[in-house]
Coordinates of C-alpha atoms in Angstrom, one line a residue:
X1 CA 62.1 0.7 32.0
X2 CA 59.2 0.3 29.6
X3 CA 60.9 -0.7 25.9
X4 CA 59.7 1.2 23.0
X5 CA 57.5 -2.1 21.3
X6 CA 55.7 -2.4 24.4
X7 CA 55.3 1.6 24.4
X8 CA 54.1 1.5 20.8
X9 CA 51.9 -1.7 22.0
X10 CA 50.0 0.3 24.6
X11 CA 49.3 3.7 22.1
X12 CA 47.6 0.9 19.3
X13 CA 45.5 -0.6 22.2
X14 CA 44.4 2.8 23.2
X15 CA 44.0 3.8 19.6
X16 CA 41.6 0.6 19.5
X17 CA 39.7 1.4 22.3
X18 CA 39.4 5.0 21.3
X19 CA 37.9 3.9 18.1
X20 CA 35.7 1.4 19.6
X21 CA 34.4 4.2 21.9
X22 CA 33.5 6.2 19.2
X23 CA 31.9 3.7 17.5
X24 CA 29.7 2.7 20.5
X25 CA 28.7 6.3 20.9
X26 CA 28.0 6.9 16.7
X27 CA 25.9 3.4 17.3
X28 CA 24.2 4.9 19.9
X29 CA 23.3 8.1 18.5
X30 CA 22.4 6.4 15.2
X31 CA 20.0 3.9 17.4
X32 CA 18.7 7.0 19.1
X33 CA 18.0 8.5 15.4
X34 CA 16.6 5.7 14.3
X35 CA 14.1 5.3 17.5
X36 CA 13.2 9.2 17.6
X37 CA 12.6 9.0 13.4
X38 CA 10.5 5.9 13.7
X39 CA 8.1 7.4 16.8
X40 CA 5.0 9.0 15.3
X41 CA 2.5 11.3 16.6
X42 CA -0.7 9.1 16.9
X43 CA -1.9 7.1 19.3
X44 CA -2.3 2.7 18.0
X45 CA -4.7 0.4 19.5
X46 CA -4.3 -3.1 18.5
X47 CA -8.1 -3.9 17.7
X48 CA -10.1 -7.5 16.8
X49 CA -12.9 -6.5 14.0
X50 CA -15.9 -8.8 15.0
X51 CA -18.5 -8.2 12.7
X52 CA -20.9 -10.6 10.5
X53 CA -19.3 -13.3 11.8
X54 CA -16.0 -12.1 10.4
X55 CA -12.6 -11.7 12.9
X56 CA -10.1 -9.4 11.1
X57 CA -7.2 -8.4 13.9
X58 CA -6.5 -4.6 13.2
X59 CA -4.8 -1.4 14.2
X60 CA -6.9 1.9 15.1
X61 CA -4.8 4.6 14.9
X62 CA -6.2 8.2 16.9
X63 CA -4.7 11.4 16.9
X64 CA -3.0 12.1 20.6
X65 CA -5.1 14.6 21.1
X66 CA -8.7 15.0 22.0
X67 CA -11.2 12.2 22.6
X68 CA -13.1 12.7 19.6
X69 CA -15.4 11.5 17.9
X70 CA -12.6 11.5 15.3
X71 CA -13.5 11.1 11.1
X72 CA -11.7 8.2 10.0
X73 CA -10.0 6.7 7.0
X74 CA -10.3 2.8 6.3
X75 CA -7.5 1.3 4.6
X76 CA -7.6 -1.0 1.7
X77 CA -4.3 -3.2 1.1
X78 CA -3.0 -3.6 -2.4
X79 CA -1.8 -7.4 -3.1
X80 CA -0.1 -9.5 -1.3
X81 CA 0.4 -10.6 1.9
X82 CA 0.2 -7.3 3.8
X83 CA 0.1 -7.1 7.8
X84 CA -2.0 -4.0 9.5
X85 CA 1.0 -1.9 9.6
X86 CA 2.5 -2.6 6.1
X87 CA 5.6 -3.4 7.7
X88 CA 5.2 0.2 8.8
X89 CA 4.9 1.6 5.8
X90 CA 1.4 2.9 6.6
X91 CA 2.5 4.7 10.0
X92 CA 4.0 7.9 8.4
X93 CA 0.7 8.4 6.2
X94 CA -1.4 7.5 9.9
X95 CA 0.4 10.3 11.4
X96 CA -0.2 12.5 8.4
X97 CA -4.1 12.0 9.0
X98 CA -3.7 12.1 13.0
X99 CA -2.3 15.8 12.5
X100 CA -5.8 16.4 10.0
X101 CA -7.9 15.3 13.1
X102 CA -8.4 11.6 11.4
X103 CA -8.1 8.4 12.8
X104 CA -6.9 5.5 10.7
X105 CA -8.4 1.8 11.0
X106 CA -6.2 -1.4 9.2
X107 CA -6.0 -4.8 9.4
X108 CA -4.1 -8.1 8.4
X109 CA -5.4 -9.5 5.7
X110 CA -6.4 -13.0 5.7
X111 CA -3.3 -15.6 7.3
X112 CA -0.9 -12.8 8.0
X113 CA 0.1 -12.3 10.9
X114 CA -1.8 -15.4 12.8
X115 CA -4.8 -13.9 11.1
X116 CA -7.6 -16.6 9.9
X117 CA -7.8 -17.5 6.4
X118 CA -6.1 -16.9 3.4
X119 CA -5.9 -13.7 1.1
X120 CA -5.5 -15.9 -1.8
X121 CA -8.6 -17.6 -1.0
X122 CA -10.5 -14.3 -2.0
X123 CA -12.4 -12.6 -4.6
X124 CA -12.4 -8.7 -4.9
X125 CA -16.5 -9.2 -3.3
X126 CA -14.8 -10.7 -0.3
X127 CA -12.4 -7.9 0.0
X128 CA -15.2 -5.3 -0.2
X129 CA -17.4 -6.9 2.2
X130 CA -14.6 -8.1 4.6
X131 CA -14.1 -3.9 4.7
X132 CA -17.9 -2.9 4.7
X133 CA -18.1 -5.2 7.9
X134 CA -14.8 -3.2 9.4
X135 CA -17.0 0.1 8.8
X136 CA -19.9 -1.3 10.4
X137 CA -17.6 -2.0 13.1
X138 CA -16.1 0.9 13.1
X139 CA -19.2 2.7 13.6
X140 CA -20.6 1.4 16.9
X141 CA -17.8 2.9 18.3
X142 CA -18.1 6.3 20.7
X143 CA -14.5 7.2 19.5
X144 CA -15.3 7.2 15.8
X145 CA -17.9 9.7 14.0
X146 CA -19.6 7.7 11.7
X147 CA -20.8 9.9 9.1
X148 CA -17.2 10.9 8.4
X149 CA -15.7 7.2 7.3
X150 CA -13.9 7.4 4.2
X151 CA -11.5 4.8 2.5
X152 CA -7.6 4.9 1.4
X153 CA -7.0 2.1 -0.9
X154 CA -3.8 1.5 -3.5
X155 CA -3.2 -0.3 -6.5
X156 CA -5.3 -3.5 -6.3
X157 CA -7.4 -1.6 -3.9
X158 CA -8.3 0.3 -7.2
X159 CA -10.9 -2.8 -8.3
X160 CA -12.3 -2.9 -4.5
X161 CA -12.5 0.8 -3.2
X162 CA -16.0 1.0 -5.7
X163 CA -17.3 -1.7 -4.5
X164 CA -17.1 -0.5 -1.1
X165 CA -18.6 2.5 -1.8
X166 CA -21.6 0.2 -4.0
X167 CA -21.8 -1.6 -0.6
X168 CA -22.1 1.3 2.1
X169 CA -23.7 4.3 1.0
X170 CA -22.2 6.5 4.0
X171 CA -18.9 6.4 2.6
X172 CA -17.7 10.1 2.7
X173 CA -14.5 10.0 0.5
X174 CA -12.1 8.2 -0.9
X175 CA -8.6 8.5 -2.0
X176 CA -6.8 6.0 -4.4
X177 CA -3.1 5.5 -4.8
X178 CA -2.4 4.1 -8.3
X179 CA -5.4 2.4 -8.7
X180 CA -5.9 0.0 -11.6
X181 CA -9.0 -0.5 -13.5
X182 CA -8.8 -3.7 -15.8
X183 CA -7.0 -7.0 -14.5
X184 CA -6.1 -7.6 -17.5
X185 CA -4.8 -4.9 -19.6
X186 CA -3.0 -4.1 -16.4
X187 CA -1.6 -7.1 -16.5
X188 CA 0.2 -6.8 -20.0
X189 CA 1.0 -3.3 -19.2
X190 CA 3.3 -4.1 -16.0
X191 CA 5.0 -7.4 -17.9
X192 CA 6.4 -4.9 -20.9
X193 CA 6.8 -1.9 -18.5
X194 CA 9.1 -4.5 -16.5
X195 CA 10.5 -5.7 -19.4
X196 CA 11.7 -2.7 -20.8
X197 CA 13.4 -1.5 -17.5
X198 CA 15.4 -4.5 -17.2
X199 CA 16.4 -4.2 -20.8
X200 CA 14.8 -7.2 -22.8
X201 CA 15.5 -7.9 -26.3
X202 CA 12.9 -8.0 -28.6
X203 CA 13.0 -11.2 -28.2
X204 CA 12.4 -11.9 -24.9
X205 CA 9.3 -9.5 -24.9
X206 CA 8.1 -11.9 -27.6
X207 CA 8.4 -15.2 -25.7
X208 CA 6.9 -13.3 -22.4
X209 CA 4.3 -12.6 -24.3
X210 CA 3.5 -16.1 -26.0
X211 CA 3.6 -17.1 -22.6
X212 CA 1.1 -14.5 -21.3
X213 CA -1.2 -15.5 -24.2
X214 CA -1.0 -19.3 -23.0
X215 CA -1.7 -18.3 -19.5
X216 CA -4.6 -16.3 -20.5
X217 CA -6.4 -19.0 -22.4
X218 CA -6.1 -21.4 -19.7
X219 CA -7.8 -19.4 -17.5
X220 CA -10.4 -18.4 -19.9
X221 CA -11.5 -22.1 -20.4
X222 CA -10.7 -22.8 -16.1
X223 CA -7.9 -25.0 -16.3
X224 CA -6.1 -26.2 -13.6
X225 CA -2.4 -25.2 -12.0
X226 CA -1.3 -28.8 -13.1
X227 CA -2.3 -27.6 -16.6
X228 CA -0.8 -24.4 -16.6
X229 CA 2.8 -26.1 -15.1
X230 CA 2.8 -28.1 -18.2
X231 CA 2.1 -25.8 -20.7
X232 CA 4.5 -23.4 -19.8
X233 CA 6.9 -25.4 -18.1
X234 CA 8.8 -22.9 -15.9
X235 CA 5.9 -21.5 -13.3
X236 CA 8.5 -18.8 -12.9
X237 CA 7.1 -18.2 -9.1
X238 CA 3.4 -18.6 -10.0
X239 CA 2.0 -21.3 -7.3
X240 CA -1.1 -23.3 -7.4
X241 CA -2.6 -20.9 -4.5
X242 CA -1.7 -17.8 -6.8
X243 CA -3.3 -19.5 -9.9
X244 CA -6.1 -19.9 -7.9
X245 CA -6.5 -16.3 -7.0
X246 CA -6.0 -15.1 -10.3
X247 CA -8.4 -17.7 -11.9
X248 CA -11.4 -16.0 -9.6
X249 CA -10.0 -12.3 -9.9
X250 CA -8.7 -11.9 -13.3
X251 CA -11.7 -10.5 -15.3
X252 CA -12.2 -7.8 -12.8
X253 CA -12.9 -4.3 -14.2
X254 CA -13.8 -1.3 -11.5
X255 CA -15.7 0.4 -14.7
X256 CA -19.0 -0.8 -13.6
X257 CA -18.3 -0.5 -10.2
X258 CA -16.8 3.5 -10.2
X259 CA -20.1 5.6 -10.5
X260 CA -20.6 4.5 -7.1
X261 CA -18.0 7.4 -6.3
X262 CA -19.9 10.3 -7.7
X263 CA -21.6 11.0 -4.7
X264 CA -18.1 11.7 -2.8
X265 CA -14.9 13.6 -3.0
X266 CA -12.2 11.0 -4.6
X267 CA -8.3 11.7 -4.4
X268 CA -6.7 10.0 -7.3
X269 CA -3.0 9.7 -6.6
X270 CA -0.6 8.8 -9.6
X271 CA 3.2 8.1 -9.8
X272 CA 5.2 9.1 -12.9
X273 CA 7.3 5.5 -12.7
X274 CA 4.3 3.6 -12.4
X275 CA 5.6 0.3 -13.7
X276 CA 2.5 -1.7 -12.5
X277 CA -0.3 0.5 -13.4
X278 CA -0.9 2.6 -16.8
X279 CA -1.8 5.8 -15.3
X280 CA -3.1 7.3 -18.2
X281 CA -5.7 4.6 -18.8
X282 CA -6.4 5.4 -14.7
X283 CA -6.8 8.9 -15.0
X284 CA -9.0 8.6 -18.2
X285 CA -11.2 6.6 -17.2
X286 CA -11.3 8.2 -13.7
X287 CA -12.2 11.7 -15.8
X288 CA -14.9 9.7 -17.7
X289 CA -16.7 7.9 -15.3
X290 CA -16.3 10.6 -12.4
X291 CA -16.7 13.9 -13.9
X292 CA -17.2 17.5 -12.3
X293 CA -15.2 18.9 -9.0
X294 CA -15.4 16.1 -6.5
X295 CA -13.0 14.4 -8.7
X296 CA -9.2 15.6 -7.7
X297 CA -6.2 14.5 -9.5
X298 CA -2.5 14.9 -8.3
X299 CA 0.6 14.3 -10.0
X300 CA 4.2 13.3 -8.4
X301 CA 6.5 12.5 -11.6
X302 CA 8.8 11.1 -9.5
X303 CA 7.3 8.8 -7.8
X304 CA 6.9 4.9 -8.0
X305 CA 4.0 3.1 -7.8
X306 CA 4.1 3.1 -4.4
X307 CA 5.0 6.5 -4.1
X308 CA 8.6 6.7 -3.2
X309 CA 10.9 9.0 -4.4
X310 CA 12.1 7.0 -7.6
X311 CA 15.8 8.3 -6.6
X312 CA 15.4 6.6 -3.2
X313 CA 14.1 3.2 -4.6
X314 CA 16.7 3.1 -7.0
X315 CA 19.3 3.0 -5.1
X316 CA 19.3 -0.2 -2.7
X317 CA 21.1 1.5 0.2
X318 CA 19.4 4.7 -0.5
X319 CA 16.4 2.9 0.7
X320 CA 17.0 0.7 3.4
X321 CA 19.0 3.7 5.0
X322 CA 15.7 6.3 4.6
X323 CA 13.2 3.0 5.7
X324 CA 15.6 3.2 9.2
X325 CA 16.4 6.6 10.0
X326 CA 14.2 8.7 7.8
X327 CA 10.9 6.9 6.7
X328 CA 8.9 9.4 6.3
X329 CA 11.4 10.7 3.4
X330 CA 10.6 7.5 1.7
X331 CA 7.6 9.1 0.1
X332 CA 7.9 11.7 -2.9
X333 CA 7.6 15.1 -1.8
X334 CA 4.2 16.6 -0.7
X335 CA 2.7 13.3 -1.1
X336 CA 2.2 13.1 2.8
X337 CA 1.2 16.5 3.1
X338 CA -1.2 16.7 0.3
X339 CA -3.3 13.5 1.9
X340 CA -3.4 15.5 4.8
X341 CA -4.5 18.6 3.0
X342 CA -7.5 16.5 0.9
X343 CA -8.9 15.1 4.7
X344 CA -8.5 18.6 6.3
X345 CA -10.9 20.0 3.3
X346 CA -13.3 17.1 3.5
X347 CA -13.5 17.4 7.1
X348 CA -13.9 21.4 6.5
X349 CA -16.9 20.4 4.2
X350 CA -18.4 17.6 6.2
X351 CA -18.7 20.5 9.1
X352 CA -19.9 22.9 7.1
X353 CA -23.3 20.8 6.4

């Protein structure tokens, strides 16, 4: 005769593996989610750029459908060290252009990936001519149509997109996603944007900018890291490769180089959190330098600089849990489809001439 512990025993081990049962199926569903939410409508082709004697290893993107010759949209990275994909950040915007009829073309920037070379080896020149060689690429291919290439660029991508365009005179459109214009003053405005969201005292704002000021005449006179260490003491993450890239990049400026977008239709994207780029300064001198109806502005106040929903980036697990199960959600709302909506009207007026 069974006794009741042993009874009681056999109902908790059943109640375990009842649990455990439903938990294997909610992780199974939840990995189904998270595969059918990350698989996008677009067809990748891992690709190696071979061009001027340049190698960049890449990512052409196609729509599904149709065999082309597709228009297409060359991506410019912001900084860092960015792979083709963006950690996959890029693939819900590739889609977006897929479903307008575009491909997409990106690449790793210089030693991501296994790439050659180093990002932080190069200039805002190198970055436009490392992209005008991925056009010229681009264009002896029967998949692309060359007289439709356009450019998507963001942030840092705002000081190279113009050069591009100086570079390659068949550049179509462009679109720019909180693009900054002057190194520098962008600079001081994302150190007290920062500072004021993490709550400095007065203070602190004071000593970071001391600081700043230090840093800014050792690099006007070309001094070196070893310098810079000792003036300021704590490097406070800025290595001798970064000093490096900001000692060749830091008096860049895109005013000279933005008339060169006159001839086109330009998207100019801007976030309503921007911490990293003054967007009035953008949009002004965007207005000033690009006047009449090619030039399009949109607005997402709630929006980051990178155009996630501020709500979602706030919130740690907000984010992580969208980035896996949702990721096209991380983006503000009708960001995604108002790209699409730009590219569908410049393809609209490419056809019509």
């Amino acid at each position: 005769m069974t006794s009741a512990r042993t009874t009681r025993r056999r109902r908790a081990v059943r109640a375990v593996l009842a649990t455990l049962a439903a938990l294997t199926v909610l992780a199974a569903g939840l990995g189904g989610l998270v595969v059918w939410q990350n698989t996008y409508d677009l067809s990748e082709e891992p690709v190696t750029v071979r061009h001027g004697g340049r190698t960049l290893q890449g990512v052409l993107a196609r729509p599904k459908t149709g065999r082309g010759p597709f228009p297409l949209v060359v991506f410019v990275h912001g900084d860092g060290p960015v792979d083709a994909t963006h950690d996959g950040f890029y693939r819900p915007l590739w889609e977006s252009f897929a479903r307008a009829g575009h491909a997409s073309l990106s690449w790793n920037k210089p030693g991501v990936g296994g790439a050659p070379g180093d990002w932080l080896d190069q200039t805002m020149d190198d970055r436009a001519a490392e992209a005008a060689d991925a056009i010229a690429w681009a264009r002896q291919r029967p998949d692309v149509d060359g007289r439709r290439i356009g450019l998507w660029g963001a942030s840092q991508a705002g000081w190279v997109l113009p050069k591009i365009a100086a570079k390659d005179p068949g550049v179509a459109f462009a679109i720019a996603v909180s693009p900054a214009v002057n190194w520098l003053r962008q600079g001081r405005y994302n150190l007290l944007a920062e500072l004021r969201r993490d709550g400095a005292s007065d203070t602190e704002v004071a000593a970071a900018l001391r600081r700043r000021e230090t840093g800014l005449d050792l690099l006007a006179r070309g001094a070196p890291y070893e310098e810079y260490v000792r003036a300021v003491g704590d490097a406070q993450g800025m290595t001798a490769a970064r000093w490096r890239f900001v000692s060749r990049n830091h008096t860049a400026d895109a005013s000279a180089d933005l008339p060169a977008l006159r001839r086109m239709p330009v998207l100019l994207v801007l976030a309503g959190h921007d911490v990293n780029v003054d967007t009035a300064e953008t949009e002004a001198a965007y207005r000033r330098l690009l006047p009449g109806p090619a030039l399009r502005v949109a607005h997402y106040p709630d929006a980051t600089h990178g155009l996630v929903d501020h709500a979602v980036e706030s919130s740690s697990s907000r984010l992580i849990l969208s980035a896996l199960c949702a990721p096209r959600s991380l983006f503000v709302r009708g960001f995604l489809a108002d790209q699409r909506d730009f590219l569908a009207s410049v393809a609209g007026a490419g056809a019509q001439r």
